[in-house]
Amino acid sequence: MTAQNKMLSQNTAENIRSMITIEKRFAPGDRLPNEQDLADELHVSRTTLREAVKILAAYRVLEIRRGIGTFVTEEALNETQDFEQLADVKANAKDLYEMRLIFEPEAAALAALRGTEAEIRRILEIGEHIEQEILSNRDRTDDEHAFHRAIAQATHNDFMNKLMPVLYQAISKGVVLSEKNEQVKNHTMEDHRMIMEFLEQRNPEGARNAMKIHILHAIKELNIE
């Protein structure tokens, strides 16, 4: 396996692990989607996906049951226990958004520089899905989490990725507070488009400023200054 293929497999493994530990899409005991569907979602080949699954199986995050499927183990959440405890801290909205303002613009800049083509495509797809949810008045909390997590993932900085559960509180608060505020919804769509455009262009300064504007809009319009 080449160094590039090894890195891709490791990144894919981290994406799957994040689906379990951060997005909470799969719980212990759940079976992962079939190989082709998951490979398509992650924009990788089936060979890369198999290597990623082997990595996670070696760390006892996944269990491969021949002829049945691949399942999330009971041990999958153990390694994030400390960060989950940190995420349970009852921080107020002002403090949480202050943390976002420090953290997320730099994450966006790093994502523009370091994200793989597959990671950038995933961010764009989630962003487009969020826009449809806003226009259809559907709950977008999970996809908002996934959007910002995907940006953190694309930084290739493991500690940034592990801090995301703390910021989910702020993101969730923002979604709830914006439900009856059309201006916030419109700015969310506009800001996301701007962030996505700069990420697609691989423009770190633009991505940094777009994310900063996005969070400042939320702070002002949600009256949490």
CSV table of C-alpha atoms in Angstrom, one decimal:
chain,number,residue,atom,x,y,z
A,1,MET,CA,0.0,0.0,0.0
A,2,THR,CA,1.4,3.4,-1.0
A,3,ALA,CA,1.7,6.2,1.6
A,4,GLN,CA,-1.1,8.1,-0.1
A,5,ASN,CA,-3.5,5.1,0.0
A,6,LYS,CA,-2.6,4.5,3.6
A,7,MET,CA,-3.5,8.1,4.5
A,8,LEU,CA,-6.8,7.8,2.6
A,9,SER,CA,-7.7,4.6,4.5
A,10,GLN,CA,-6.8,6.3,7.8
A,11,ASN,CA,-8.9,9.4,6.9
A,12,THR,CA,-11.8,7.1,6.0
A,13,ALA,CA,-11.5,5.2,9.2
A,14,GLU,CA,-11.6,8.5,11.1
A,15,ASN,CA,-14.7,9.6,9.2
A,16,ILE,CA,-16.5,6.4,10.1
A,17,ARG,CA,-15.3,6.7,13.7
A,18,SER,CA,-16.7,10.2,13.8
A,19,MET,CA,-20.0,9.0,12.5
A,20,ILE,CA,-20.2,6.8,15.6
A,21,THR,CA,-18.7,9.0,18.3
A,22,ILE,CA,-19.6,12.5,17.2
A,23,GLU,CA,-22.5,12.4,14.8
A,24,LYS,CA,-24.1,9.5,16.7
A,25,ARG,CA,-25.4,8.0,13.6
A,26,PHE,CA,-24.5,4.5,14.7
A,27,ALA,CA,-24.7,3.1,18.2
A,28,PRO,CA,-23.0,0.0,19.7
A,29,GLY,CA,-24.6,-3.0,18.2
A,30,ASP,CA,-25.7,-1.3,15.0
A,31,ARG,CA,-24.7,-2.7,11.6
A,32,LEU,CA,-23.0,-0.3,9.1
A,33,PRO,CA,-24.6,0.3,5.7
A,34,ASN,CA,-23.6,-2.0,2.9
A,35,GLU,CA,-20.2,-1.6,1.5
A,36,GLN,CA,-21.1,0.1,-1.7
A,37,ASP,CA,-23.5,2.6,-0.1
A,38,LEU,CA,-21.0,3.6,2.5
A,39,ALA,CA,-18.1,3.9,0.0
A,40,ASP,CA,-20.3,6.1,-2.2
A,41,GLU,CA,-21.2,8.4,0.7
A,42,LEU,CA,-17.6,8.8,1.7
A,43,HIS,CA,-16.4,9.2,-1.9
A,44,VAL,CA,-13.8,6.4,-1.6
A,45,SER,CA,-13.3,3.0,-3.4
A,46,ARG,CA,-14.5,-0.2,-1.8
A,47,THR,CA,-10.9,-1.2,-1.4
A,48,THR,CA,-10.2,1.9,0.7
A,49,LEU,CA,-13.3,1.3,2.7
A,50,ARG,CA,-12.3,-2.3,3.5
A,51,GLU,CA,-8.9,-1.1,4.7
A,52,ALA,CA,-10.5,1.6,6.9
A,53,VAL,CA,-12.8,-1.1,8.4
A,54,LYS,CA,-9.8,-3.3,9.1
A,55,ILE,CA,-8.2,-0.3,11.0
A,56,LEU,CA,-11.2,0.2,13.1
A,57,ALA,CA,-11.6,-3.5,13.7
A,58,ALA,CA,-8.0,-3.6,15.0
A,59,TYR,CA,-8.9,-0.8,17.5
A,60,ARG,CA,-12.1,-2.7,18.5
A,61,VAL,CA,-14.4,0.0,17.2
A,62,LEU,CA,-15.9,-2.3,14.7
A,63,GLU,CA,-16.5,-6.1,14.5
A,64,ILE,CA,-16.5,-7.9,11.2
A,65,ARG,CA,-18.9,-10.8,11.2
A,66,ARG,CA,-18.3,-12.8,8.1
A,67,GLY,CA,-21.4,-13.3,6.0
A,68,ILE,CA,-23.4,-11.0,8.2
A,69,GLY,CA,-21.9,-7.6,8.2
A,70,THR,CA,-19.8,-5.1,10.1
A,71,PHE,CA,-21.1,-4.0,13.5
A,72,VAL,CA,-20.2,-1.2,16.0
A,73,THR,CA,-18.8,-2.7,19.2
A,74,GLU,CA,-19.6,-1.8,22.8
A,75,GLU,CA,-16.1,-0.5,23.2
A,76,ALA,CA,-16.5,2.1,20.3
A,77,LEU,CA,-17.3,5.0,22.6
A,78,ASN,CA,-14.7,4.3,25.3
A,79,GLU,CA,-11.9,6.5,23.8
A,80,THR,CA,-14.1,9.6,23.7
A,81,GLN,CA,-15.3,9.4,27.3
A,82,ASP,CA,-13.3,12.3,28.6
A,83,PHE,CA,-14.4,14.6,25.8
A,84,GLU,CA,-18.0,13.6,26.3
A,85,GLN,CA,-17.7,14.6,29.9
A,86,LEU,CA,-16.3,17.9,28.8
A,87,ALA,CA,-19.2,18.3,26.4
A,88,ASP,CA,-21.6,17.8,29.3
A,89,VAL,CA,-20.4,21.0,31.0
A,90,LYS,CA,-23.3,23.4,31.1
A,91,ALA,CA,-21.7,26.4,29.3
A,92,ASN,CA,-23.9,29.3,28.4
A,93,ALA,CA,-24.5,30.4,24.9
A,94,LYS,CA,-22.2,33.5,25.1
A,95,ASP,CA,-19.2,31.4,26.2
A,96,LEU,CA,-19.9,28.7,23.6
A,97,TYR,CA,-20.1,31.1,20.8
A,98,GLU,CA,-17.0,32.8,22.0
A,99,MET,CA,-15.3,29.5,21.8
A,100,ARG,CA,-16.6,28.9,18.3
A,101,LEU,CA,-15.3,32.3,17.2
A,102,ILE,CA,-11.8,31.4,18.4
A,103,PHE,CA,-11.8,27.8,17.0
A,104,GLU,CA,-13.9,27.5,13.8
A,105,PRO,CA,-12.4,30.2,11.6
A,106,GLU,CA,-9.0,28.7,11.9
A,107,ALA,CA,-10.5,25.2,11.3
A,108,ALA,CA,-12.0,26.5,8.1
A,109,ALA,CA,-8.7,27.9,6.9
A,110,LEU,CA,-6.9,24.6,7.7
A,111,ALA,CA,-9.6,22.6,5.9
A,112,ALA,CA,-9.2,24.7,2.8
A,113,LEU,CA,-5.5,23.9,2.8
A,114,ARG,CA,-5.5,20.3,4.0
A,115,GLY,CA,-8.8,18.7,3.1
A,116,THR,CA,-8.9,16.0,0.5
A,117,GLU,CA,-11.1,16.3,-2.5
A,118,ALA,CA,-13.5,13.7,-1.0
A,119,GLU,CA,-13.6,15.7,2.3
A,120,ILE,CA,-14.4,18.9,0.5
A,121,ARG,CA,-17.1,17.2,-1.5
A,122,ARG,CA,-18.7,15.9,1.6
A,123,ILE,CA,-18.8,19.3,3.2
A,124,LEU,CA,-20.4,20.7,0.1
A,125,GLU,CA,-23.0,18.0,0.0
A,126,ILE,CA,-24.0,18.4,3.6
A,127,GLY,CA,-24.2,22.2,3.1
A,128,GLU,CA,-26.5,21.7,0.2
A,129,HIS,CA,-28.7,19.4,2.2
A,130,ILE,CA,-28.9,21.9,5.1
A,131,GLU,CA,-30.2,24.5,2.6
A,132,GLN,CA,-32.9,22.2,1.5
A,133,GLU,CA,-33.8,21.5,5.1
A,134,ILE,CA,-34.1,25.2,5.9
A,135,LEU,CA,-36.2,25.8,2.8
A,136,SER,CA,-38.5,22.9,3.8
A,137,ASN,CA,-38.7,23.9,7.4
A,138,ARG,CA,-37.2,20.6,8.6
A,139,ASP,CA,-34.9,20.1,11.6
A,140,ARG,CA,-31.3,20.5,10.5
A,141,THR,CA,-29.5,20.0,13.8
A,142,ASP,CA,-27.9,16.7,12.9
A,143,ASP,CA,-26.7,18.0,9.5
A,144,GLU,CA,-25.4,21.3,11.1
A,145,HIS,CA,-23.3,19.1,13.4
A,146,ALA,CA,-22.1,17.1,10.5
A,147,PHE,CA,-21.3,20.2,8.4
A,148,HIS,CA,-19.0,21.7,11.1
A,149,ARG,CA,-17.6,18.3,12.1
A,150,ALA,CA,-16.7,17.6,8.4
A,151,ILE,CA,-14.8,20.9,8.4
A,152,ALA,CA,-12.9,20.0,11.6
A,153,GLN,CA,-12.2,16.6,10.1
A,154,ALA,CA,-10.7,18.2,7.0
A,155,THR,CA,-8.1,20.0,9.1
A,156,HIS,CA,-6.5,16.6,9.8
A,157,ASN,CA,-5.9,17.7,13.4
A,158,ASP,CA,-7.2,15.0,15.7
A,159,PHE,CA,-7.6,17.3,18.7
A,160,MET,CA,-9.8,19.8,16.7
A,161,ASN,CA,-12.0,16.9,15.7
A,162,LYS,CA,-12.3,15.6,19.3
A,163,LEU,CA,-13.3,19.1,20.6
A,164,MET,CA,-16.4,19.2,18.3
A,165,PRO,CA,-18.8,17.7,20.9
A,166,VAL,CA,-18.3,20.8,23.0
A,167,LEU,CA,-19.2,23.0,20.1
A,168,TYR,CA,-22.3,21.0,19.3
A,169,GLN,CA,-24.0,22.6,22.3
A,170,ALA,CA,-23.6,26.0,20.7
A,171,ILE,CA,-24.6,24.7,17.2
A,172,SER,CA,-27.8,23.1,18.7
A,173,LYS,CA,-28.6,26.3,20.6
A,174,GLY,CA,-28.2,28.3,17.4
A,175,VAL,CA,-30.6,26.0,15.5
A,176,VAL,CA,-33.2,26.2,18.2
A,177,LEU,CA,-33.0,30.0,18.6
A,178,SER,CA,-33.1,30.5,14.8
A,179,GLU,CA,-36.3,28.5,14.3
A,180,LYS,CA,-38.5,31.7,14.4
A,181,ASN,CA,-36.0,34.1,12.9
A,182,GLU,CA,-36.1,34.2,9.2
A,183,GLN,CA,-33.2,36.6,9.0
A,184,VAL,CA,-31.0,34.1,10.8
A,185,LYS,CA,-32.1,31.3,8.4
A,186,ASN,CA,-31.3,33.4,5.4
A,187,HIS,CA,-27.9,34.4,6.7
A,188,THR,CA,-27.2,30.8,7.5
A,189,MET,CA,-27.7,29.8,3.9
A,190,GLU,CA,-25.7,32.8,2.6
A,191,ASP,CA,-22.9,32.2,5.0
A,192,HIS,CA,-22.7,28.5,4.3
A,193,ARG,CA,-22.6,29.2,0.6
A,194,MET,CA,-19.7,31.6,1.1
A,195,ILE,CA,-17.8,29.1,3.3
A,196,MET,CA,-18.4,26.3,0.8
A,197,GLU,CA,-17.2,28.5,-2.1
A,198,PHE,CA,-13.9,29.4,-0.4
A,199,LEU,CA,-13.4,25.8,0.6
A,200,GLU,CA,-14.0,24.6,-2.9
A,201,GLN,CA,-11.5,27.3,-4.2
A,202,ARG,CA,-8.9,26.2,-1.6
A,203,ASN,CA,-8.8,29.8,-0.3
A,204,PRO,CA,-7.8,29.6,3.4
A,205,GLU,CA,-8.2,33.4,4.1
A,206,GLY,CA,-11.6,33.5,2.5
A,207,ALA,CA,-12.7,30.4,4.4
A,208,ARG,CA,-11.5,31.9,7.7
A,209,ASN,CA,-13.3,35.2,7.1
A,210,ALA,CA,-16.5,33.5,5.9
A,211,MET,CA,-16.6,31.4,9.0
A,212,LYS,CA,-16.0,34.4,11.2
A,213,ILE,CA,-18.8,36.3,9.5
A,214,HIS,CA,-21.1,33.3,10.0
A,215,ILE,CA,-20.5,33.1,13.7
A,216,LEU,CA,-20.7,36.9,14.2
A,217,HIS,CA,-24.0,36.9,12.4
A,218,ALA,CA,-25.3,34.3,14.8
A,219,ILE,CA,-24.0,36.1,17.9
A,220,LYS,CA,-25.7,39.4,16.8
A,221,GLU,CA,-28.9,38.0,15.6
A,222,LEU,CA,-29.5,35.5,18.4
A,223,ASN,CA,-28.9,38.3,21.0
A,224,ILE,CA,-26.1,36.4,22.7
A,225,GLU,CA,-23.5,39.2,22.7
